[in-house]
């Protein structure tokens, strides 16, 4: 399971709690997440930029999706074996 959080502190804390719950539900939470802080979102909300304009968010999303893909492959292989 992968997480995208909105808000610097609140979003990060919510993701922390969701990771703990995911583990109890026997899910495999990945390490990387995407954290969209207010300063970035404010520019998107005002129409000045899109989320795709932020290189650090693109990199975080790419890292997160690569890990999610790896875990999906590993868990699929483990279930088949």
Short mmCIF file of the N, C-alpha and C atoms (twelve columns), coordinates in Angstrom:
data_MODEL
# 
_entry.id   MODEL 
# 
loop_
_atom_site.group_PDB 
_atom_site.id 
_atom_site.type_symbol 
_atom_site.label_atom_id 
_atom_site.label_alt_id 
_atom_site.label_comp_id 
_atom_site.label_asym_id 
_atom_site.label_seq_id 
_atom_site.Cartn_x 
_atom_site.Cartn_y 
_atom_site.Cartn_z 
_atom_site.pdbx_PDB_model_num 
ATOM 1   N N  . UNK A 1  0.848  -1.168  0.000   1 
ATOM 2   C CA . UNK A 1  0.000  0.000   0.000   1 
ATOM 3   C C  . UNK A 1  0.897  1.237   0.000   1 
ATOM 4   N N  . UNK A 2  0.501  2.250   -0.756  1 
ATOM 5   C CA . UNK A 2  1.270  3.489   -0.862  1 
ATOM 6   C C  . UNK A 2  0.392  4.647   -0.412  1 
ATOM 7   N N  . UNK A 3  1.015  5.717   0.064   1 
ATOM 8   C CA . UNK A 3  0.261  6.837   0.612   1 
ATOM 9   C C  . UNK A 3  0.688  8.161   -0.002  1 
ATOM 10  N N  . UNK A 4  -0.292 9.018   -0.225  1 
ATOM 11  C CA . UNK A 4  -0.066 10.403  -0.625  1 
ATOM 12  C C  . UNK A 4  -0.731 11.257  0.441   1 
ATOM 13  N N  . UNK A 5  0.054  12.157  1.057   1 
ATOM 14  C CA . UNK A 5  -0.471 12.986  2.136   1 
ATOM 15  C C  . UNK A 5  -0.508 14.449  1.755   1 
ATOM 16  N N  . UNK A 6  -1.533 15.131  2.232   1 
ATOM 17  C CA . UNK A 6  -1.677 16.563  2.009   1 
ATOM 18  C C  . UNK A 6  -1.452 17.274  3.340   1 
ATOM 19  N N  . UNK A 7  -0.535 18.205  3.349   1 
ATOM 20  C CA . UNK A 7  -0.223 18.943  4.567   1 
ATOM 21  C C  . UNK A 7  1.106  18.481  5.116   1 
ATOM 22  N N  . UNK A 8  1.921  19.436  5.534   1 
ATOM 23  C CA . UNK A 8  3.262  19.113  6.006   1 
ATOM 24  C C  . UNK A 8  3.279  18.208  7.215   1 
ATOM 25  N N  . UNK A 9  2.777  18.686  8.321   1 
ATOM 26  C CA . UNK A 9  2.832  17.920  9.558   1 
ATOM 27  C C  . UNK A 9  1.635  16.986  9.680   1 
ATOM 28  N N  . UNK A 10 0.445  17.499  9.456   1 
ATOM 29  C CA . UNK A 10 -0.759 16.679  9.607   1 
ATOM 30  C C  . UNK A 10 -0.808 15.506  8.659   1 
ATOM 31  N N  . UNK A 11 -0.444 15.742  7.413   1 
ATOM 32  C CA . UNK A 11 -0.451 14.663  6.434   1 
ATOM 33  C C  . UNK A 11 0.566  13.584  6.769   1 
ATOM 34  N N  . UNK A 12 1.752  14.011  7.214   1 
ATOM 35  C CA . UNK A 12 2.799  13.048  7.582   1 
ATOM 36  C C  . UNK A 12 2.367  12.216  8.781   1 
ATOM 37  N N  . UNK A 13 1.736  12.845  9.761   1 
ATOM 38  C CA . UNK A 13 1.285  12.099  10.952  1 
ATOM 39  C C  . UNK A 13 0.152  11.141  10.607  1 
ATOM 40  N N  . UNK A 14 -0.734 11.557  9.712   1 
ATOM 41  C CA . UNK A 14 -1.818 10.674  9.289   1 
ATOM 42  C C  . UNK A 14 -1.261 9.442   8.582   1 
ATOM 43  N N  . UNK A 15 -0.248 9.650   7.745   1 
ATOM 44  C CA . UNK A 15 0.375  8.534   7.047   1 
ATOM 45  C C  . UNK A 15 1.056  7.593   8.039   1 
ATOM 46  N N  . UNK A 16 1.695  8.157   9.059   1 
ATOM 47  C CA . UNK A 16 2.311  7.318   10.095  1 
ATOM 48  C C  . UNK A 16 1.282  6.376   10.709  1 
ATOM 49  N N  . UNK A 17 0.130  6.910   11.056  1 
ATOM 50  C CA . UNK A 17 -0.915 6.093   11.667  1 
ATOM 51  C C  . UNK A 17 -1.479 5.070   10.688  1 
ATOM 52  N N  . UNK A 18 -1.660 5.481   9.440   1 
ATOM 53  C CA . UNK A 18 -2.186 4.556   8.442   1 
ATOM 54  C C  . UNK A 18 -1.227 3.400   8.178   1 
ATOM 55  N N  . UNK A 19 0.074  3.668   8.246   1 
ATOM 56  C CA . UNK A 19 1.051  2.585   8.060   1 
ATOM 57  C C  . UNK A 19 0.907  1.539   9.161   1 
ATOM 58  N N  . UNK A 20 0.715  1.987   10.386  1 
ATOM 59  C CA . UNK A 20 0.533  1.045   11.498  1 
ATOM 60  C C  . UNK A 20 -0.714 0.193   11.297  1 
ATOM 61  N N  . UNK A 21 -1.785 0.816   10.852  1 
ATOM 62  C CA . UNK A 21 -3.025 0.084   10.600  1 
ATOM 63  C C  . UNK A 21 -2.838 -0.893  9.442   1 
ATOM 64  N N  . UNK A 22 -2.145 -0.461  8.405   1 
ATOM 65  C CA . UNK A 22 -1.915 -1.333  7.246   1 
ATOM 66  C C  . UNK A 22 -1.161 -2.597  7.654   1 
ATOM 67  N N  . UNK A 23 -0.184 -2.450  8.523   1 
ATOM 68  C CA . UNK A 23 0.575  -3.616  8.996   1 
ATOM 69  C C  . UNK A 23 -0.339 -4.586  9.731   1 
ATOM 70  N N  . UNK A 24 -1.214 -4.071  10.582  1 
ATOM 71  C CA . UNK A 24 -2.148 -4.936  11.309  1 
ATOM 72  C C  . UNK A 24 -3.125 -5.636  10.375  1 
ATOM 73  N N  . UNK A 25 -3.395 -5.034  9.227   1 
ATOM 74  C CA . UNK A 25 -4.276 -5.645  8.232   1 
ATOM 75  C C  . UNK A 25 -3.506 -6.538  7.256   1 
ATOM 76  N N  . UNK A 26 -2.252 -6.824  7.590   1 
ATOM 77  C CA . UNK A 26 -1.363 -7.679  6.808   1 
ATOM 78  C C  . UNK A 26 -1.116 -7.143  5.404   1 
ATOM 79  N N  . UNK A 27 -1.044 -5.821  5.312   1 
ATOM 80  C CA . UNK A 27 -0.647 -5.166  4.066   1 
ATOM 81  C C  . UNK A 27 0.837  -4.853  4.164   1 
ATOM 82  N N  . UNK A 28 1.463  -4.600  3.056   1 
ATOM 83  C CA . UNK A 28 2.877  -4.246  3.043   1 
ATOM 84  C C  . UNK A 28 3.006  -2.763  2.683   1 
ATOM 85  N N  . UNK A 29 3.114  -1.894  3.697   1 
ATOM 86  C CA . UNK A 29 3.270  -0.472  3.373   1 
ATOM 87  C C  . UNK A 29 4.684  -0.183  2.890   1 
ATOM 88  N N  . UNK A 30 4.799  0.617   1.858   1 
ATOM 89  C CA . UNK A 30 6.127  0.953   1.344   1 
ATOM 90  C C  . UNK A 30 6.675  2.164   2.080   1 
ATOM 91  N N  . UNK A 31 7.981  2.308   2.013   1 
ATOM 92  C CA . UNK A 31 8.664  3.346   2.772   1 
ATOM 93  C C  . UNK A 31 8.367  4.742   2.246   1 
ATOM 94  N N  . UNK A 32 8.461  4.926   0.942   1 
ATOM 95  C CA . UNK A 32 8.299  6.257   0.367   1 
ATOM 96  C C  . UNK A 32 6.833  6.625   0.206   1 
ATOM 97  N N  . UNK A 33 6.552  7.886   0.415   1 
ATOM 98  C CA . UNK A 33 5.223  8.428   0.178   1 
ATOM 99  C C  . UNK A 33 5.377  9.773   -0.504  1 
ATOM 100 N N  . UNK A 34 4.265  10.355  -0.866  1 
ATOM 101 C CA . UNK A 34 4.276  11.690  -1.451  1 
ATOM 102 C C  . UNK A 34 3.615  12.621  -0.449  1 
ATOM 103 N N  . UNK A 35 4.325  13.669  -0.062  1 
ATOM 104 C CA . UNK A 35 3.822  14.637  0.915   1 
ATOM 105 C C  . UNK A 35 3.692  15.990  0.231   1 
ATOM 106 N N  . UNK A 36 2.459  16.433  0.070   1 
ATOM 107 C CA . UNK A 36 2.195  17.708  -0.594  1 
ATOM 108 C C  . UNK A 36 1.994  18.763  0.489   1 
ATOM 109 N N  . UNK A 37 2.972  19.647  0.630   1 
ATOM 110 C CA . UNK A 37 2.893  20.673  1.681   1 
ATOM 111 C C  . UNK A 37 2.043  21.849  1.194   1 
ATOM 112 N N  . UNK A 38 1.602  22.658  2.144   1 
ATOM 113 C CA . UNK A 38 0.702  23.759  1.832   1 
ATOM 114 C C  . UNK A 38 1.306  24.734  0.826   1 
ATOM 115 N N  . UNK A 39 2.578  25.043  0.964   1 
ATOM 116 C CA . UNK A 39 3.213  26.011  0.057   1 
ATOM 117 C C  . UNK A 39 3.084  25.574  -1.399  1 
ATOM 118 N N  . UNK A 40 3.210  24.288  -1.649  1 
ATOM 119 C CA . UNK A 40 3.050  23.776  -3.014  1 
ATOM 120 C C  . UNK A 40 1.582  23.796  -3.430  1 
ATOM 121 N N  . UNK A 41 0.729  23.320  -2.540  1 
ATOM 122 C CA . UNK A 41 -0.684 23.233  -2.880  1 
ATOM 123 C C  . UNK A 41 -1.307 24.605  -3.090  1 
ATOM 124 N N  . UNK A 42 -0.862 25.609  -2.351  1 
ATOM 125 C CA . UNK A 42 -1.403 26.956  -2.504  1 
ATOM 126 C C  . UNK A 42 -1.176 27.472  -3.921  1 
ATOM 127 N N  . UNK A 43 -0.043 27.165  -4.493  1 
ATOM 128 C CA . UNK A 43 0.239  27.580  -5.869  1 
ATOM 129 C C  . UNK A 43 -0.657 26.845  -6.864  1 
ATOM 130 N N  . UNK A 44 -0.968 25.591  -6.546  1 
ATOM 131 C CA . UNK A 44 -1.870 24.818  -7.403  1 
ATOM 132 C C  . UNK A 44 -3.294 25.359  -7.271  1 
ATOM 133 N N  . UNK A 45 -3.712 25.614  -6.035  1 
ATOM 134 C CA . UNK A 45 -5.069 26.114  -5.794  1 
ATOM 135 C C  . UNK A 45 -5.300 27.476  -6.444  1 
ATOM 136 N N  . UNK A 46 -4.273 28.291  -6.501  1 
ATOM 137 C CA . UNK A 46 -4.405 29.621  -7.111  1 
ATOM 138 C C  . UNK A 46 -4.359 29.561  -8.640  1 
ATOM 139 N N  . UNK A 47 -4.008 28.409  -9.188  1 
ATOM 140 C CA . UNK A 47 -3.941 28.249  -10.636 1 
ATOM 141 C C  . UNK A 47 -2.601 28.629  -11.240 1 
ATOM 142 N N  . UNK A 48 -1.631 29.002  -10.389 1 
ATOM 143 C CA . UNK A 48 -0.314 29.379  -10.895 1 
ATOM 144 C C  . UNK A 48 0.486  28.191  -11.405 1 
ATOM 145 N N  . UNK A 49 0.286  27.034  -10.793 1 
ATOM 146 C CA . UNK A 49 1.036  25.831  -11.160 1 
ATOM 147 C C  . UNK A 49 0.133  24.618  -11.078 1 
ATOM 148 N N  . UNK A 50 0.625  23.491  -11.595 1 
ATOM 149 C CA . UNK A 50 -0.030 22.197  -11.411 1 
ATOM 150 C C  . UNK A 50 0.899  21.340  -10.562 1 
ATOM 151 N N  . UNK A 51 0.383  20.269  -10.015 1 
ATOM 152 C CA . UNK A 51 1.231  19.386  -9.205  1 
ATOM 153 C C  . UNK A 51 2.394  18.845  -10.021 1 
ATOM 154 N N  . UNK A 52 2.199  18.680  -11.310 1 
ATOM 155 C CA . UNK A 52 3.258  18.195  -12.183 1 
ATOM 156 C C  . UNK A 52 4.419  19.162  -12.365 1 
ATOM 157 N N  . UNK A 53 4.225  20.409  -11.972 1 
ATOM 158 C CA . UNK A 53 5.288  21.413  -12.095 1 
ATOM 159 C C  . UNK A 53 6.343  21.309  -11.000 1 
ATOM 160 N N  . UNK A 54 6.099  20.522  -9.992  1 
ATOM 161 C CA . UNK A 54 7.018  20.421  -8.857  1 
ATOM 162 C C  . UNK A 54 7.899  19.183  -9.011  1 
ATOM 163 N N  . UNK A 55 9.171  19.406  -9.298  1 
ATOM 164 C CA . UNK A 55 10.102 18.290  -9.544  1 
ATOM 165 C C  . UNK A 55 10.205 17.366  -8.342  1 
ATOM 166 N N  . UNK A 56 10.201 17.924  -7.124  1 
ATOM 167 C CA . UNK A 56 10.339 17.068  -5.935  1 
ATOM 168 C C  . UNK A 56 9.118  16.175  -5.739  1 
ATOM 169 N N  . UNK A 57 7.937  16.635  -6.122  1 
ATOM 170 C CA . UNK A 57 6.749  15.785  -6.023  1 
ATOM 171 C C  . UNK A 57 6.770  14.699  -7.093  1 
ATOM 172 N N  . UNK A 58 7.224  15.060  -8.288  1 
ATOM 173 C CA . UNK A 58 7.356  14.059  -9.353  1 
ATOM 174 C C  . UNK A 58 8.344  12.976  -8.966  1 
ATOM 175 N N  . UNK A 59 9.477  13.385  -8.377  1 
ATOM 176 C CA . UNK A 59 10.487 12.406  -7.957  1 
ATOM 177 C C  . UNK A 59 9.952  11.510  -6.846  1 
ATOM 178 N N  . UNK A 60 9.259  12.109  -5.873  1 
ATOM 179 C CA . UNK A 60 8.691  11.323  -4.773  1 
ATOM 180 C C  . UNK A 60 7.659  10.328  -5.292  1 
ATOM 181 N N  . UNK A 61 6.818  10.776  -6.226  1 
ATOM 182 C CA . UNK A 61 5.808  9.883   -6.803  1 
ATOM 183 C C  . UNK A 61 6.463  8.758   -7.591  1 
ATOM 184 N N  . UNK A 62 7.499  9.086   -8.351  1 
ATOM 185 C CA . UNK A 62 8.216  8.064   -9.124  1 
ATOM 186 C C  . UNK A 62 8.838  7.029   -8.195  1 
ATOM 187 N N  . UNK A 63 9.496  7.486   -7.128  1 
ATOM 188 C CA . UNK A 63 10.103 6.565   -6.162  1 
ATOM 189 C C  . UNK A 63 9.040  5.684   -5.508  1 
ATOM 190 N N  . UNK A 64 7.930  6.294   -5.125  1 
ATOM 191 C CA . UNK A 64 6.853  5.554   -4.474  1 
ATOM 192 C C  . UNK A 64 6.288  4.487   -5.404  1 
ATOM 193 N N  . UNK A 65 6.029  4.852   -6.649  1 
ATOM 194 C CA . UNK A 65 5.448  3.902   -7.591  1 
ATOM 195 C C  . UNK A 65 6.414  2.780   -7.963  1 
ATOM 196 N N  . UNK A 66 7.702  3.081   -8.033  1 
ATOM 197 C CA . UNK A 66 8.693  2.025   -8.283  1 
ATOM 198 C C  . UNK A 66 8.708  1.017   -7.143  1 
ATOM 199 N N  . UNK A 67 8.662  1.507   -5.909  1 
ATOM 200 C CA . UNK A 67 8.633  0.599   -4.767  1 
ATOM 201 C C  . UNK A 67 7.342  -0.207  -4.745  1 
ATOM 202 N N  . UNK A 68 6.233  0.441   -5.045  1 
ATOM 203 C CA . UNK A 68 4.952  -0.261  -5.067  1 
ATOM 204 C C  . UNK A 68 4.969  -1.369  -6.117  1 
ATOM 205 N N  . UNK A 69 5.526  -1.075  -7.278  1 
ATOM 206 C CA . UNK A 69 5.632  -2.079  -8.339  1 
ATOM 207 C C  . UNK A 69 6.509  -3.256  -7.898  1 
ATOM 208 N N  . UNK A 70 7.644  -2.948  -7.239  1 
ATOM 209 C CA . UNK A 70 8.528  -4.010  -6.766  1 
ATOM 210 C C  . UNK A 70 7.806  -4.907  -5.766  1 
ATOM 211 N N  . UNK A 71 7.126  -4.278  -4.796  1 
ATOM 212 C CA . UNK A 71 6.408  -5.063  -3.787  1 
ATOM 213 C C  . UNK A 71 5.282  -5.885  -4.405  1 
ATOM 214 N N  . UNK A 72 4.597  -5.329  -5.373  1 
ATOM 215 C CA . UNK A 72 3.520  -6.079  -6.035  1 
ATOM 216 C C  . UNK A 72 4.085  -7.329  -6.711  1 
ATOM 217 N N  . UNK A 73 5.219  -7.180  -7.379  1 
ATOM 218 C CA . UNK A 73 5.853  -8.343  -8.005  1 
ATOM 219 C C  . UNK A 73 6.331  -9.362  -6.998  1 
ATOM 220 N N  . UNK A 74 6.956  -8.877  -5.923  1 
ATOM 221 C CA . UNK A 74 7.478  -9.786  -4.895  1 
ATOM 222 C C  . UNK A 74 6.350  -10.533 -4.206  1 
ATOM 223 N N  . UNK A 75 5.273  -9.851  -3.871  1 
ATOM 224 C CA . UNK A 75 4.152  -10.514 -3.183  1 
ATOM 225 C C  . UNK A 75 3.399  -11.449 -4.099  1 
ATOM 226 N N  . UNK A 76 3.316  -11.103 -5.381  1 
ATOM 227 C CA . UNK A 76 2.672  -12.003 -6.347  1 
ATOM 228 C C  . UNK A 76 3.473  -13.306 -6.460  1 
ATOM 229 N N  . UNK A 77 4.791  -13.183 -6.539  1 
ATOM 230 C CA . UNK A 77 5.660  -14.365 -6.620  1 
ATOM 231 C C  . UNK A 77 5.569  -15.197 -5.336  1 
ATOM 232 N N  . UNK A 78 5.501  -14.521 -4.198  1 
ATOM 233 C CA . UNK A 78 5.430  -15.244 -2.910  1 
ATOM 234 C C  . UNK A 78 4.115  -16.011 -2.794  1 
ATOM 235 N N  . UNK A 79 3.032  -15.419 -3.262  1 
ATOM 236 C CA . UNK A 79 1.732  -16.106 -3.183  1 
ATOM 237 C C  . UNK A 79 1.679  -17.312 -4.124  1 
ATOM 238 N N  . UNK A 80 2.368  -17.206 -5.255  1 
ATOM 239 C CA . UNK A 80 2.361  -18.298 -6.237  1 
ATOM 240 C C  . UNK A 80 3.221  -19.476 -5.776  1 
ATOM 241 N N  . UNK A 81 4.235  -19.178 -4.935  1 
ATOM 242 C CA . UNK A 81 5.197  -20.212 -4.535  1 
ATOM 243 C C  . UNK A 81 4.809  -20.996 -3.374  1 
# 
